[in-house]
Structures are given as structure tokens and as C-alpha cells.
mmCIF file with all atom_site columns, C-alpha atoms in Angstrom:
data_model
loop_
_atom_site.group_PDB
_atom_site.id
_atom_site.type_symbol
_atom_site.label_atom_id
_atom_site.label_alt_id
_atom_site.label_comp_id
_atom_site.label_asym_id
_atom_site.label_entity_id
_atom_site.label_seq_id
_atom_site.pdbx_PDB_ins_code
_atom_site.Cartn_x
_atom_site.Cartn_y
_atom_site.Cartn_z
_atom_site.occupancy
_atom_site.B_iso_or_equiv
_atom_site.pdbx_formal_charge
_atom_site.auth_seq_id
_atom_site.auth_comp_id
_atom_site.auth_asym_id
_atom_site.auth_atom_id
_atom_site.pdbx_PDB_model_num
ATOM 1   C CA . ASP W 1 1   ? -28.921 29.239 -7.263  1.00 0.00 ? 1   ASP W CA 1
ATOM 2   C CA . ALA W 1 2   ? -31.154 29.903 -10.326 1.00 0.00 ? 2   ALA W CA 1
ATOM 3   C CA . LYS W 1 3   ? -29.440 31.467 -13.389 1.00 0.00 ? 3   LYS W CA 1
ATOM 4   C CA . THR W 1 4   ? -29.942 34.830 -14.462 1.00 0.00 ? 4   THR W CA 1
ATOM 5   C CA . THR W 1 5   ? -29.926 36.704 -17.674 1.00 0.00 ? 5   THR W CA 1
ATOM 6   C CA . GLN W 1 6   ? -29.272 40.652 -18.104 1.00 0.00 ? 6   GLN W CA 1
ATOM 7   C CA . PRO W 1 7   ? -28.461 42.794 -20.933 1.00 0.00 ? 7   PRO W CA 1
ATOM 8   C CA . PRO W 1 8   ? -24.663 43.398 -21.119 1.00 0.00 ? 8   PRO W CA 1
ATOM 9   C CA . SER W 1 9   ? -25.391 47.336 -21.336 1.00 0.00 ? 9   SER W CA 1
ATOM 10  C CA . MET W 1 10  ? -27.965 50.094 -21.427 1.00 0.00 ? 10  MET W CA 1
ATOM 11  C CA . ASP W 1 11  ? -28.026 53.730 -21.777 1.00 0.00 ? 11  ASP W CA 1
ATOM 12  C CA . CYS W 1 12  ? -30.337 56.367 -19.837 1.00 0.00 ? 12  CYS W CA 1
ATOM 13  C CA . ALA W 1 13  ? -30.700 60.027 -19.820 1.00 0.00 ? 13  ALA W CA 1
ATOM 14  C CA . GLU W 1 14  ? -29.988 61.864 -16.565 1.00 0.00 ? 14  GLU W CA 1
ATOM 15  C CA . GLY W 1 15  ? -33.034 62.570 -14.749 1.00 0.00 ? 15  GLY W CA 1
ATOM 16  C CA . ARG W 1 16  ? -35.208 59.934 -16.573 1.00 0.00 ? 16  ARG W CA 1
ATOM 17  C CA . ALA W 1 17  ? -36.244 56.387 -14.847 1.00 0.00 ? 17  ALA W CA 1
ATOM 18  C CA . ALA W 1 18  ? -33.747 53.718 -15.479 1.00 0.00 ? 18  ALA W CA 1
ATOM 19  C CA . ASN W 1 19  ? -35.402 50.322 -15.912 1.00 0.00 ? 19  ASN W CA 1
ATOM 20  C CA . LEU W 1 20  ? -33.101 47.297 -15.929 1.00 0.00 ? 20  LEU W CA 1
ATOM 21  C CA . PRO W 1 21  ? -34.450 43.868 -16.898 1.00 0.00 ? 21  PRO W CA 1
ATOM 22  C CA . CYS W 1 22  ? -33.422 40.326 -15.513 1.00 0.00 ? 22  CYS W CA 1
ATOM 23  C CA . ASN W 1 23  ? -34.660 37.067 -16.645 1.00 0.00 ? 23  ASN W CA 1
ATOM 24  C CA . HIS W 1 24  ? -34.653 34.138 -14.167 1.00 0.00 ? 24  HIS W CA 1
ATOM 25  C CA . SER W 1 25  ? -37.008 31.761 -15.484 1.00 0.00 ? 25  SER W CA 1
ATOM 26  C CA . THR W 1 26  ? -35.750 28.711 -13.545 1.00 0.00 ? 26  THR W CA 1
ATOM 27  C CA . ILE W 1 27  ? -36.188 30.540 -10.310 1.00 0.00 ? 27  ILE W CA 1
ATOM 28  C CA . SER W 1 28  ? -37.608 28.116 -7.310  1.00 0.00 ? 28  SER W CA 1
ATOM 29  C CA . GLY W 1 29  ? -40.518 29.188 -4.964  1.00 0.00 ? 29  GLY W CA 1
ATOM 30  C CA . ASN W 1 30  ? -37.886 30.074 -2.040  1.00 0.00 ? 30  ASN W CA 1
ATOM 31  C CA . GLU W 1 31  ? -35.287 31.993 -3.983  1.00 0.00 ? 31  GLU W CA 1
ATOM 32  C CA . TYR W 1 32  ? -35.314 35.630 -3.748  1.00 0.00 ? 32  TYR W CA 1
ATOM 33  C CA . VAL W 1 33  ? -34.071 38.173 -6.207  1.00 0.00 ? 33  VAL W CA 1
ATOM 34  C CA . TYR W 1 34  ? -31.178 40.572 -5.087  1.00 0.00 ? 34  TYR W CA 1
ATOM 35  C CA . TRP W 1 35  ? -29.710 43.422 -6.820  1.00 0.00 ? 35  TRP W CA 1
ATOM 36  C CA . TYR W 1 36  ? -26.172 44.924 -6.171  1.00 0.00 ? 36  TYR W CA 1
ATOM 37  C CA . ARG W 1 37  ? -24.266 47.335 -8.258  1.00 0.00 ? 37  ARG W CA 1
ATOM 38  C CA . GLN W 1 38  ? -20.582 48.073 -8.575  1.00 0.00 ? 38  GLN W CA 1
ATOM 39  C CA . ILE W 1 39  ? -19.559 51.637 -9.152  1.00 0.00 ? 39  ILE W CA 1
ATOM 40  C CA . HIS W 1 40  ? -16.131 51.983 -11.112 1.00 0.00 ? 40  HIS W CA 1
ATOM 41  C CA . SER W 1 41  ? -13.222 51.001 -8.697  1.00 0.00 ? 41  SER W CA 1
ATOM 42  C CA . GLN W 1 42  ? -15.446 50.459 -5.566  1.00 0.00 ? 42  GLN W CA 1
ATOM 43  C CA . GLY W 1 43  ? -16.696 47.420 -3.998  1.00 0.00 ? 43  GLY W CA 1
ATOM 44  C CA . PRO W 1 44  ? -20.110 46.138 -4.837  1.00 0.00 ? 44  PRO W CA 1
ATOM 45  C CA . GLN W 1 45  ? -23.080 47.758 -3.070  1.00 0.00 ? 45  GLN W CA 1
ATOM 46  C CA . TYR W 1 46  ? -26.407 46.048 -1.936  1.00 0.00 ? 46  TYR W CA 1
ATOM 47  C CA . ILE W 1 47  ? -29.525 47.737 -3.491  1.00 0.00 ? 47  ILE W CA 1
ATOM 48  C CA . ILE W 1 48  ? -32.620 45.778 -2.826  1.00 0.00 ? 48  ILE W CA 1
ATOM 49  C CA . HIS W 1 49  ? -34.224 42.412 -2.652  1.00 0.00 ? 49  HIS W CA 1
ATOM 50  C CA . GLY W 1 50  ? -37.561 40.694 -3.038  1.00 0.00 ? 50  GLY W CA 1
ATOM 51  C CA . LEU W 1 51  ? -39.509 37.454 -3.175  1.00 0.00 ? 51  LEU W CA 1
ATOM 52  C CA . LYS W 1 52  ? -42.764 37.973 -4.902  1.00 0.00 ? 52  LYS W CA 1
ATOM 53  C CA . ASN W 1 53  ? -43.979 41.321 -3.981  1.00 0.00 ? 53  ASN W CA 1
ATOM 54  C CA . ASN W 1 54  ? -42.740 44.731 -5.467  1.00 0.00 ? 54  ASN W CA 1
ATOM 55  C CA . GLU W 1 55  ? -40.294 46.308 -3.002  1.00 0.00 ? 55  GLU W CA 1
ATOM 56  C CA . THR W 1 56  ? -39.247 49.904 -2.827  1.00 0.00 ? 56  THR W CA 1
ATOM 57  C CA . ASN W 1 57  ? -36.470 51.629 -0.802  1.00 0.00 ? 57  ASN W CA 1
ATOM 58  C CA . GLU W 1 58  ? -34.494 54.957 -0.949  1.00 0.00 ? 58  GLU W CA 1
ATOM 59  C CA . MET W 1 59  ? -32.441 53.732 -3.727  1.00 0.00 ? 59  MET W CA 1
ATOM 60  C CA . ALA W 1 60  ? -34.666 51.823 -6.006  1.00 0.00 ? 60  ALA W CA 1
ATOM 61  C CA . SER W 1 61  ? -37.982 49.840 -6.657  1.00 0.00 ? 61  SER W CA 1
ATOM 62  C CA . LEU W 1 62  ? -38.019 46.055 -7.587  1.00 0.00 ? 62  LEU W CA 1
ATOM 63  C CA . ILE W 1 63  ? -40.841 44.930 -9.612  1.00 0.00 ? 63  ILE W CA 1
ATOM 64  C CA . ILE W 1 64  ? -41.225 41.201 -9.880  1.00 0.00 ? 64  ILE W CA 1
ATOM 65  C CA . THR W 1 65  ? -43.546 39.582 -12.527 1.00 0.00 ? 65  THR W CA 1
ATOM 66  C CA . GLU W 1 66  ? -46.390 37.501 -11.018 1.00 0.00 ? 66  GLU W CA 1
ATOM 67  C CA . ASP W 1 67  ? -44.842 34.348 -12.342 1.00 0.00 ? 67  ASP W CA 1
ATOM 68  C CA . ARG W 1 68  ? -41.355 35.387 -10.777 1.00 0.00 ? 68  ARG W CA 1
ATOM 69  C CA . LYS W 1 69  ? -39.599 34.578 -14.144 1.00 0.00 ? 69  LYS W CA 1
ATOM 70  C CA . SER W 1 70  ? -38.465 37.953 -14.547 1.00 0.00 ? 70  SER W CA 1
ATOM 71  C CA . SER W 1 71  ? -38.051 41.170 -12.580 1.00 0.00 ? 71  SER W CA 1
ATOM 72  C CA . THR W 1 72  ? -37.088 44.896 -13.311 1.00 0.00 ? 72  THR W CA 1
ATOM 73  C CA . LEU W 1 73  ? -34.950 47.260 -11.127 1.00 0.00 ? 73  LEU W CA 1
ATOM 74  C CA . ILE W 1 74  ? -36.206 50.677 -11.468 1.00 0.00 ? 74  ILE W CA 1
ATOM 75  C CA . LEU W 1 75  ? -34.136 53.837 -10.653 1.00 0.00 ? 75  LEU W CA 1
ATOM 76  C CA . PRO W 1 76  ? -36.734 56.527 -10.644 1.00 0.00 ? 76  PRO W CA 1
ATOM 77  C CA . HIS W 1 77  ? -34.422 59.550 -11.523 1.00 0.00 ? 77  HIS W CA 1
ATOM 78  C CA . ALA W 1 78  ? -30.936 58.437 -12.669 1.00 0.00 ? 78  ALA W CA 1
ATOM 79  C CA . THR W 1 79  ? -28.044 60.505 -12.047 1.00 0.00 ? 79  THR W CA 1
ATOM 80  C CA . LEU W 1 80  ? -24.486 60.435 -13.375 1.00 0.00 ? 80  LEU W CA 1
ATOM 81  C CA . ARG W 1 81  ? -23.365 58.793 -10.114 1.00 0.00 ? 81  ARG W CA 1
ATOM 82  C CA . ASP W 1 82  ? -25.781 55.729 -10.949 1.00 0.00 ? 82  ASP W CA 1
ATOM 83  C CA . THR W 1 83  ? -23.429 54.758 -13.795 1.00 0.00 ? 83  THR W CA 1
ATOM 84  C CA . ALA W 1 84  ? -22.365 51.468 -12.889 1.00 0.00 ? 84  ALA W CA 1
ATOM 85  C CA . VAL W 1 85  ? -22.710 47.645 -13.553 1.00 0.00 ? 85  VAL W CA 1
ATOM 86  C CA . TYR W 1 86  ? -25.909 46.276 -12.010 1.00 0.00 ? 86  TYR W CA 1
ATOM 87  C CA . TYR W 1 87  ? -26.068 42.543 -10.881 1.00 0.00 ? 87  TYR W CA 1
ATOM 88  C CA . CYS W 1 88  ? -29.102 40.486 -10.516 1.00 0.00 ? 88  CYS W CA 1
ATOM 89  C CA . ILE W 1 89  ? -28.624 37.367 -8.305  1.00 0.00 ? 89  ILE W CA 1
ATOM 90  C CA . VAL W 1 90  ? -31.211 34.777 -7.414  1.00 0.00 ? 90  VAL W CA 1
ATOM 91  C CA . ARG W 1 91  ? -30.672 32.745 -4.266  1.00 0.00 ? 91  ARG W CA 1
ATOM 92  C CA . VAL W 1 92  ? -32.451 31.196 -0.971  1.00 0.00 ? 92  VAL W CA 1
ATOM 93  C CA . SER W 1 93  ? -32.387 33.806 1.592   1.00 0.00 ? 93  SER W CA 1
ATOM 94  C CA . GLY W 1 94  ? -30.108 33.115 4.334   1.00 0.00 ? 94  GLY W CA 1
ATOM 95  C CA . GLY W 1 95  ? -28.704 30.319 2.177   1.00 0.00 ? 95  GLY W CA 1
ATOM 96  C CA . GLY W 1 96  ? -25.568 29.866 4.133   1.00 0.00 ? 96  GLY W CA 1
ATOM 97  C CA . ALA W 1 97  ? -22.175 31.645 3.966   1.00 0.00 ? 97  ALA W CA 1
ATOM 98  C CA . ASP W 1 98  ? -21.215 30.534 0.492   1.00 0.00 ? 98  ASP W CA 1
ATOM 99  C CA . GLY W 1 99  ? -20.759 33.727 -1.038  1.00 0.00 ? 99  GLY W CA 1
ATOM 100 C CA . LEU W 1 100 ? -22.736 35.640 -3.760  1.00 0.00 ? 100 LEU W CA 1
ATOM 101 C CA . THR W 1 101 ? -22.568 34.416 -7.227  1.00 0.00 ? 101 THR W CA 1
ATOM 102 C CA . PHE W 1 102 ? -22.030 37.360 -9.630  1.00 0.00 ? 102 PHE W CA 1
ATOM 103 C CA . GLY W 1 103 ? -22.662 36.973 -13.222 1.00 0.00 ? 103 GLY W CA 1
ATOM 104 C CA . LYS W 1 104 ? -21.561 39.808 -16.023 1.00 0.00 ? 104 LYS W CA 1
ATOM 105 C CA . GLY W 1 105 ? -24.347 42.359 -14.945 1.00 0.00 ? 105 GLY W CA 1
ATOM 106 C CA . THR W 1 106 ? -25.631 45.061 -17.022 1.00 0.00 ? 106 THR W CA 1
ATOM 107 C CA . HIS W 1 107 ? -23.196 48.043 -17.321 1.00 0.00 ? 107 HIS W CA 1
ATOM 108 C CA . LEU W 1 108 ? -25.814 51.002 -16.980 1.00 0.00 ? 108 LEU W CA 1
ATOM 109 C CA . ILE W 1 109 ? -24.500 54.408 -18.333 1.00 0.00 ? 109 ILE W CA 1
ATOM 110 C CA . ILE W 1 110 ? -26.271 57.470 -17.559 1.00 0.00 ? 110 ILE W CA 1
ATOM 111 C CA . GLN W 1 111 ? -25.886 60.200 -20.376 1.00 0.00 ? 111 GLN W CA 1
ATOM 112 C CA . PRO W 1 112 ? -25.815 63.987 -19.300 1.00 0.00 ? 112 PRO W CA 1
ATOM 113 C CA . ASP X 2 1   ? -17.387 55.706 9.865   1.00 0.00 ? 1   ASP X CA 1
ATOM 114 C CA . THR X 2 2   ? -15.966 53.227 7.223   1.00 0.00 ? 2   THR X CA 1
ATOM 115 C CA . ALA X 2 3   ? -17.981 49.874 7.786   1.00 0.00 ? 3   ALA X CA 1
ATOM 116 C CA . VAL X 2 4   ? -15.449 47.410 5.932   1.00 0.00 ? 4   VAL X CA 1
ATOM 117 C CA . SER X 2 5   ? -11.974 48.599 5.325   1.00 0.00 ? 5   SER X CA 1
ATOM 118 C CA . GLN X 2 6   ? -9.223  47.106 3.604   1.00 0.00 ? 6   GLN X CA 1
ATOM 119 C CA . THR X 2 7   ? -5.431  47.908 3.763   1.00 0.00 ? 7   THR X CA 1
ATOM 120 C CA . PRO X 2 8   ? -3.579  48.522 1.410   1.00 0.00 ? 8   PRO X CA 1
ATOM 121 C CA . LYS X 2 9   ? -5.741  50.022 -1.270  1.00 0.00 ? 9   LYS X CA 1
ATOM 122 C CA . TYR X 2 10  ? -2.859  49.226 -3.844  1.00 0.00 ? 10  TYR X CA 1
ATOM 123 C CA . LEU X 2 11  ? -0.142  46.652 -3.825  1.00 0.00 ? 11  LEU X CA 1
ATOM 124 C CA . VAL X 2 12  ? 2.649   46.327 -6.253  1.00 0.00 ? 12  VAL X CA 1
ATOM 125 C CA . THR X 2 13  ? 5.180   43.692 -5.749  1.00 0.00 ? 13  THR X CA 1
ATOM 126 C CA . GLN X 2 14  ? 7.471   40.988 -7.320  1.00 0.00 ? 14  GLN X CA 1
ATOM 127 C CA . MET X 2 15  ? 6.852   37.629 -8.575  1.00 0.00 ? 15  MET X CA 1
ATOM 128 C CA . GLY X 2 16  ? 7.689   35.212 -5.665  1.00 0.00 ? 16  GLY X CA 1
ATOM 129 C CA . ASN X 2 17  ? 7.141   37.586 -2.893  1.00 0.00 ? 17  ASN X CA 1
ATOM 130 C CA . ASP X 2 18  ? 4.784   37.055 0.154   1.00 0.00 ? 18  ASP X CA 1
ATOM 131 C CA . LYS X 2 19  ? 2.219   39.724 0.833   1.00 0.00 ? 19  LYS X CA 1
ATOM 132 C CA . SER X 2 20  ? -0.804  40.315 3.367   1.00 0.00 ? 20  SER X CA 1
ATOM 133 C CA . ILE X 2 21  ? -3.895  42.221 2.856   1.00 0.00 ? 21  ILE X CA 1
ATOM 134 C CA . LYS X 2 22  ? -5.820  43.254 5.907   1.00 0.00 ? 22  LYS X CA 1
ATOM 135 C CA . CYS X 2 23  ? -9.904  43.698 6.276   1.00 0.00 ? 23  CYS X CA 1
ATOM 136 C CA . GLU X 2 24  ? -11.697 45.010 9.157   1.00 0.00 ? 24  GLU X CA 1
ATOM 137 C CA . GLN X 2 25  ? -15.468 45.454 9.807   1.00 0.00 ? 25  GLN X CA 1
ATOM 138 C CA . ASN X 2 26  ? -17.003 47.449 12.322  1.00 0.00 ? 26  ASN X CA 1
ATOM 139 C CA . LEU X 2 27  ? -20.660 46.357 11.610  1.00 0.00 ? 27  LEU X CA 1
ATOM 140 C CA . GLY X 2 28  ? -20.832 43.396 14.310  1.00 0.00 ? 28  GLY X CA 1
ATOM 141 C CA . HIS X 2 29  ? -21.220 40.996 11.654  1.00 0.00 ? 29  HIS X CA 1
ATOM 142 C CA . ASP X 2 30  ? -20.302 37.516 12.206  1.00 0.00 ? 30  ASP X CA 1
ATOM 143 C CA . THR X 2 31  ? -19.365 36.250 8.618   1.00 0.00 ? 31  THR X CA 1
ATOM 144 C CA . MET X 2 32  ? -16.454 37.564 6.373   1.00 0.00 ? 32  MET X CA 1
ATOM 145 C CA . TYR X 2 33  ? -15.493 36.818 2.841   1.00 0.00 ? 33  TYR X CA 1
ATOM 146 C CA . TRP X 2 34  ? -12.880 37.335 0.318   1.00 0.00 ? 34  TRP X CA 1
ATOM 147 C CA . TYR X 2 35  ? -13.609 37.798 -3.325  1.00 0.00 ? 35  TYR X CA 1
ATOM 148 C CA . LYS X 2 36  ? -11.418 38.165 -6.274  1.00 0.00 ? 36  LYS X CA 1
ATOM 149 C CA . GLN X 2 37  ? -12.077 40.212 -9.272  1.00 0.00 ? 37  GLN X CA 1
ATOM 150 C CA . ASP X 2 38  ? -10.014 39.426 -12.518 1.00 0.00 ? 38  ASP X CA 1
ATOM 151 C CA . SER X 2 39  ? -8.991  41.847 -15.412 1.00 0.00 ? 39  SER X CA 1
ATOM 152 C CA . LYS X 2 40  ? -12.337 40.510 -17.094 1.00 0.00 ? 40  LYS X CA 1
ATOM 153 C CA . LYS X 2 41  ? -14.133 41.985 -14.255 1.00 0.00 ? 41  LYS X CA 1
ATOM 154 C CA . PHE X 2 42  ? -15.828 38.486 -13.147 1.00 0.00 ? 42  PHE X CA 1
ATOM 155 C CA . LEU X 2 43  ? -16.186 38.664 -9.351  1.00 0.00 ? 43  LEU X CA 1
ATOM 156 C CA . LYS X 2 44  ? -15.738 35.233 -7.543  1.00 0.00 ? 44  LYS X CA 1
ATOM 157 C CA . ILE X 2 45  ? -15.825 34.051 -3.970  1.00 0.00 ? 45  ILE X CA 1
ATOM 158 C CA . MET X 2 46  ? -12.550 32.817 -2.776  1.00 0.00 ? 46  MET X CA 1
ATOM 159 C CA . PHE X 2 47  ? -13.272 32.177 1.034   1.00 0.00 ? 47  PHE X CA 1
ATOM 160 C CA . SER X 2 48  ? -15.872 32.798 3.634   1.00 0.00 ? 48  SER X CA 1
ATOM 161 C CA . TYR X 2 49  ? -15.548 32.795 7.540   1.00 0.00 ? 49  TYR X CA 1
ATOM 162 C CA . ASN X 2 50  ? -18.318 32.452 10.248  1.00 0.00 ? 50  ASN X CA 1
ATOM 163 C CA . ASN X 2 51  ? -16.999 33.176 13.750  1.00 0.00 ? 51  ASN X CA 1
ATOM 164 C CA . LYS X 2 52  ? -13.270 32.779 12.846  1.00 0.00 ? 52  LYS X CA 1
ATOM 165 C CA . GLU X 2 53  ? -13.906 29.409 11.234  1.00 0.00 ? 53  GLU X CA 1
ATOM 166 C CA . LEU X 2 54  ? -13.528 28.756 7.582   1.00 0.00 ? 54  LEU X CA 1
ATOM 167 C CA . ILE X 2 55  ? -16.737 27.852 5.856   1.00 0.00 ? 55  ILE X CA 1
ATOM 168 C CA . ILE X 2 56  ? -15.875 27.874 2.062   1.00 0.00 ? 56  ILE X CA 1
ATOM 169 C CA . ASN X 2 57  ? -12.727 27.658 0.329   1.00 0.00 ? 57  ASN X CA 1
ATOM 170 C CA . GLU X 2 58  ? -13.505 27.672 -3.234  1.00 0.00 ? 58  GLU X CA 1
ATOM 171 C CA . THR X 2 59  ? -10.640 26.017 -5.182  1.00 0.00 ? 59  THR X CA 1
ATOM 172 C CA . VAL X 2 60  ? -7.957  28.464 -4.193  1.00 0.00 ? 60  VAL X CA 1
ATOM 173 C CA . PRO X 2 61  ? -4.317  27.614 -4.494  1.00 0.00 ? 61  PRO X CA 1
ATOM 174 C CA . ASN X 2 62  ? -3.139  26.742 -1.044  1.00 0.00 ? 62  ASN X CA 1
ATOM 175 C CA . ARG X 2 63  ? -0.739  29.794 -1.601  1.00 0.00 ? 63  ARG X CA 1
ATOM 176 C CA . PHE X 2 64  ? -3.639  31.736 -0.395  1.00 0.00 ? 64  PHE X CA 1
ATOM 177 C CA . SER X 2 65  ? -4.112  31.496 3.431   1.00 0.00 ? 65  SER X CA 1
ATOM 178 C CA . PRO X 2 66  ? -6.818  33.560 4.928   1.00 0.00 ? 66  PRO X CA 1
ATOM 179 C CA . LYS X 2 67  ? -6.534  34.289 8.901   1.00 0.00 ? 67  LYS X CA 1
ATOM 180 C CA . SER X 2 68  ? -9.226  35.526 11.162  1.00 0.00 ? 68  SER X CA 1
ATOM 181 C CA . PRO X 2 69  ? -7.758  36.723 14.452  1.00 0.00 ? 69  PRO X CA 1
ATOM 182 C CA . ASP X 2 70  ? -11.260 37.688 15.613  1.00 0.00 ? 70  ASP X CA 1
ATOM 183 C CA . LYS X 2 71  ? -14.786 38.239 14.243  1.00 0.00 ? 71  LYS X CA 1
ATOM 184 C CA . ALA X 2 72  ? -14.149 41.678 13.160  1.00 0.00 ? 72  ALA X CA 1
ATOM 185 C CA . HIS X 2 73  ? -11.020 40.846 11.017  1.00 0.00 ? 73  HIS X CA 1
ATOM 186 C CA . LEU X 2 74  ? -10.167 38.613 8.287   1.00 0.00 ? 74  LEU X CA 1
ATOM 187 C CA . ASN X 2 75  ? -6.719  38.950 6.638   1.00 0.00 ? 75  ASN X CA 1
ATOM 188 C CA . LEU X 2 76  ? -5.500  37.408 3.299   1.00 0.00 ? 76  LEU X CA 1
ATOM 189 C CA . HIS X 2 77  ? -1.994  36.092 3.152   1.00 0.00 ? 77  HIS X CA 1
ATOM 190 C CA . ILE X 2 78  ? -0.552  35.302 -0.230  1.00 0.00 ? 78  ILE X CA 1
ATOM 191 C CA . ASN X 2 79  ? 2.743   33.141 -0.684  1.00 0.00 ? 79  ASN X CA 1
ATOM 192 C CA . SER X 2 80  ? 4.999   33.127 -3.742  1.00 0.00 ? 80  SER X CA 1
ATOM 193 C CA . LEU X 2 81  ? 2.944   35.517 -5.580  1.00 0.00 ? 81  LEU X CA 1
ATOM 194 C CA . GLU X 2 82  ? 2.448   34.910 -9.235  1.00 0.00 ? 82  GLU X CA 1
ATOM 195 C CA . LEU X 2 83  ? 1.549   36.953 -12.407 1.00 0.00 ? 83  LEU X CA 1
ATOM 196 C CA . GLY X 2 84  ? -2.078  35.434 -12.369 1.00 0.00 ? 84  GLY X CA 1
ATOM 197 C CA . ASP X 2 85  ? -2.736  36.701 -9.040  1.00 0.00 ? 85  ASP X CA 1
ATOM 198 C CA . SER X 2 86  ? -2.734  40.217 -10.195 1.00 0.00 ? 86  SER X CA 1
ATOM 199 C CA . ALA X 2 87  ? -6.616  41.339 -9.588  1.00 0.00 ? 87  ALA X CA 1
ATOM 200 C CA . VAL X 2 88  ? -8.884  43.345 -7.381  1.00 0.00 ? 88  VAL X CA 1
ATOM 201 C CA . TYR X 2 89  ? -9.492  41.621 -3.949  1.00 0.00 ? 89  TYR X CA 1
ATOM 202 C CA . PHE X 2 90  ? -12.661 42.353 -2.015  1.00 0.00 ? 90  PHE X CA 1
ATOM 203 C CA . CYS X 2 91  ? -13.420 41.839 1.453   1.00 0.00 ? 91  CYS X CA 1
ATOM 204 C CA . ALA X 2 92  ? -17.134 41.657 2.497   1.00 0.00 ? 92  ALA X CA 1
ATOM 205 C CA . SER X 2 93  ? -18.897 40.877 5.717   1.00 0.00 ? 93  SER X CA 1
ATOM 206 C CA . SER X 2 94  ? -22.799 40.038 6.681   1.00 0.00 ? 94  SER X CA 1
ATOM 207 C CA . LEU X 2 95  ? -24.650 38.339 9.266   1.00 0.00 ? 95  LEU X CA 1
ATOM 208 C CA . LEU X 2 96  ? -24.839 34.456 9.039   1.00 0.00 ? 96  LEU X CA 1
ATOM 209 C CA . THR X 2 97  ? -28.608 34.818 9.211   1.00 0.00 ? 97  THR X CA 1
ATOM 210 C CA . SER X 2 98  ? -28.719 37.498 6.237   1.00 0.00 ? 98  SER X CA 1
ATOM 211 C CA . THR X 2 99  ? -25.753 36.367 4.130   1.00 0.00 ? 99  THR X CA 1
ATOM 212 C CA . ASP X 2 100 ? -27.352 37.701 1.207   1.00 0.00 ? 100 ASP X CA 1
ATOM 213 C CA . THR X 2 101 ? -26.917 41.458 2.273   1.00 0.00 ? 101 THR X CA 1
ATOM 214 C CA . GLN X 2 102 ? -23.295 41.754 2.009   1.00 0.00 ? 102 GLN X CA 1
ATOM 215 C CA . TYR X 2 103 ? -21.154 44.761 2.756   1.00 0.00 ? 103 TYR X CA 1
ATOM 216 C CA . PHE X 2 104 ? -18.199 45.070 0.572   1.00 0.00 ? 104 PHE X CA 1
ATOM 217 C CA . GLY X 2 105 ? -14.988 46.973 1.413   1.00 0.00 ? 105 GLY X CA 1
ATOM 218 C CA . PRO X 2 106 ? -13.261 49.355 -1.279  1.00 0.00 ? 106 PRO X CA 1
ATOM 219 C CA . GLY X 2 107 ? -10.996 46.599 -2.806  1.00 0.00 ? 107 GLY X CA 1
ATOM 220 C CA . THR X 2 108 ? -7.257  46.238 -3.079  1.00 0.00 ? 108 THR X CA 1
ATOM 221 C CA . ARG X 2 109 ? -5.636  46.227 -6.269  1.00 0.00 ? 109 ARG X CA 1
ATOM 222 C CA . LEU X 2 110 ? -2.658  43.844 -6.382  1.00 0.00 ? 110 LEU X CA 1
ATOM 223 C CA . THR X 2 111 ? -0.281  43.958 -9.194  1.00 0.00 ? 111 THR X CA 1
ATOM 224 C CA . VAL X 2 112 ? 2.329   41.441 -9.575  1.00 0.00 ? 112 VAL X CA 1
ATOM 225 C CA . LEU X 2 113 ? 5.329   42.191 -11.734 1.00 0.00 ? 113 LEU X CA 1
#
């Protein structure tokens, strides 16, 4: 799986859009970008994933650059409950039952 | 309805004891996992099972023995507990065809005294 780089922490005001960047410059053509988050004292939660097109679901939007070397997770209207550690993971879809490789992630703090 | 459940939520025990953590999923998934999250918050895969068969064992001491009685359950038994085993253990499940979308349980915080 390609390596990812994320800022260790970010702040965002409640009600504003939170934009979380991820660099994955060594991504391969068949690797997807996945985002998970872990709210304090809970298990990780799947958010969204994409290959090269932008994706949106009820939780977030994922913007992947044209060269696929970086991406941004967007929480459109952040709430206090979005305070969590966000993990960007790159891997081949359905790449076997070898588990997810979590890095250090970005600790997003939503300020009231 | 809880998708992935673990029991107990907290487990405090003495060094040298043997303990088990249970995991159950009601999502109809065929693949289950155990992850360990240490005090520095790093989350690492320990085991994965597909249809009750061990797929991955990531350099985990043999004091840890997962048991899968059926596809919906993956229990973790730990023998001769050590201080370094203190951590939060997460169970997860997925479909083998979609192993990237995993559903995690709430975690079991194990404290070894």
C-alpha cells in the first residue's frame, strides 16, 4: 500500500467546512483512497473512498487531484461531534483480508 | 441493532492470568479482524479470519489465540497476560470482496496490573 502523509492536527470552527489534506504521491493506478475516522474512545468508522473521480456521500466529500497524488476530505458543515482523528489510507480495493494500515492521522478539533 | 459488538468493554486483570474477549457481528460478513491500539494510539492489525479460517497473523505472540466458532464470531483468548498487553482491542468485520470497508466494534480496554 502506498504511504500517506497527513498534518498531525487541525482546528476548524463549528459550522464551517473542514478540509483535511492527504498526500499520497506514490499511489498506484489501481489503489483507492479511503478515509476513516476515530472519535475518542470509539472504534474507527468508515467515511468515504474514491479512485479518481470526486465522491460525495451523506458524511463527506472526497476531492482527488487529477494526478491522484493528493486528496482532500471535506466535512461541509462541521459540528462538535466531528472532533476525531481522521485517517487517510491508500490500498487496492478488495486487496485481501490483510487488514487496514492506519498511520498517525489528523486530529481534527472543531471549536465552538 | 449493534453491528459489531464486543464484550467486555473493560477488562482489568493481574499479570499471568488468562482472559478472553468476545466479538460478534450481525452484518452477514465473512471476514473478521482483531486490531490492537496501544497507549500511543497506533492501531495495528493482529489477525484476520475468513470463513472461520486464519488468514493473517501479524507477528503476534502465540499467547494470543483467536478462535472463530462460526462466521459471526471471532473471540480472542490471551494466555499469561503481560503488562505490555494493556491496550484497547478492536474487532472488525467486512466482506472479503470489500475488505476496505470495515465495520469496527466499540473496543475492549484491557488493563494488566
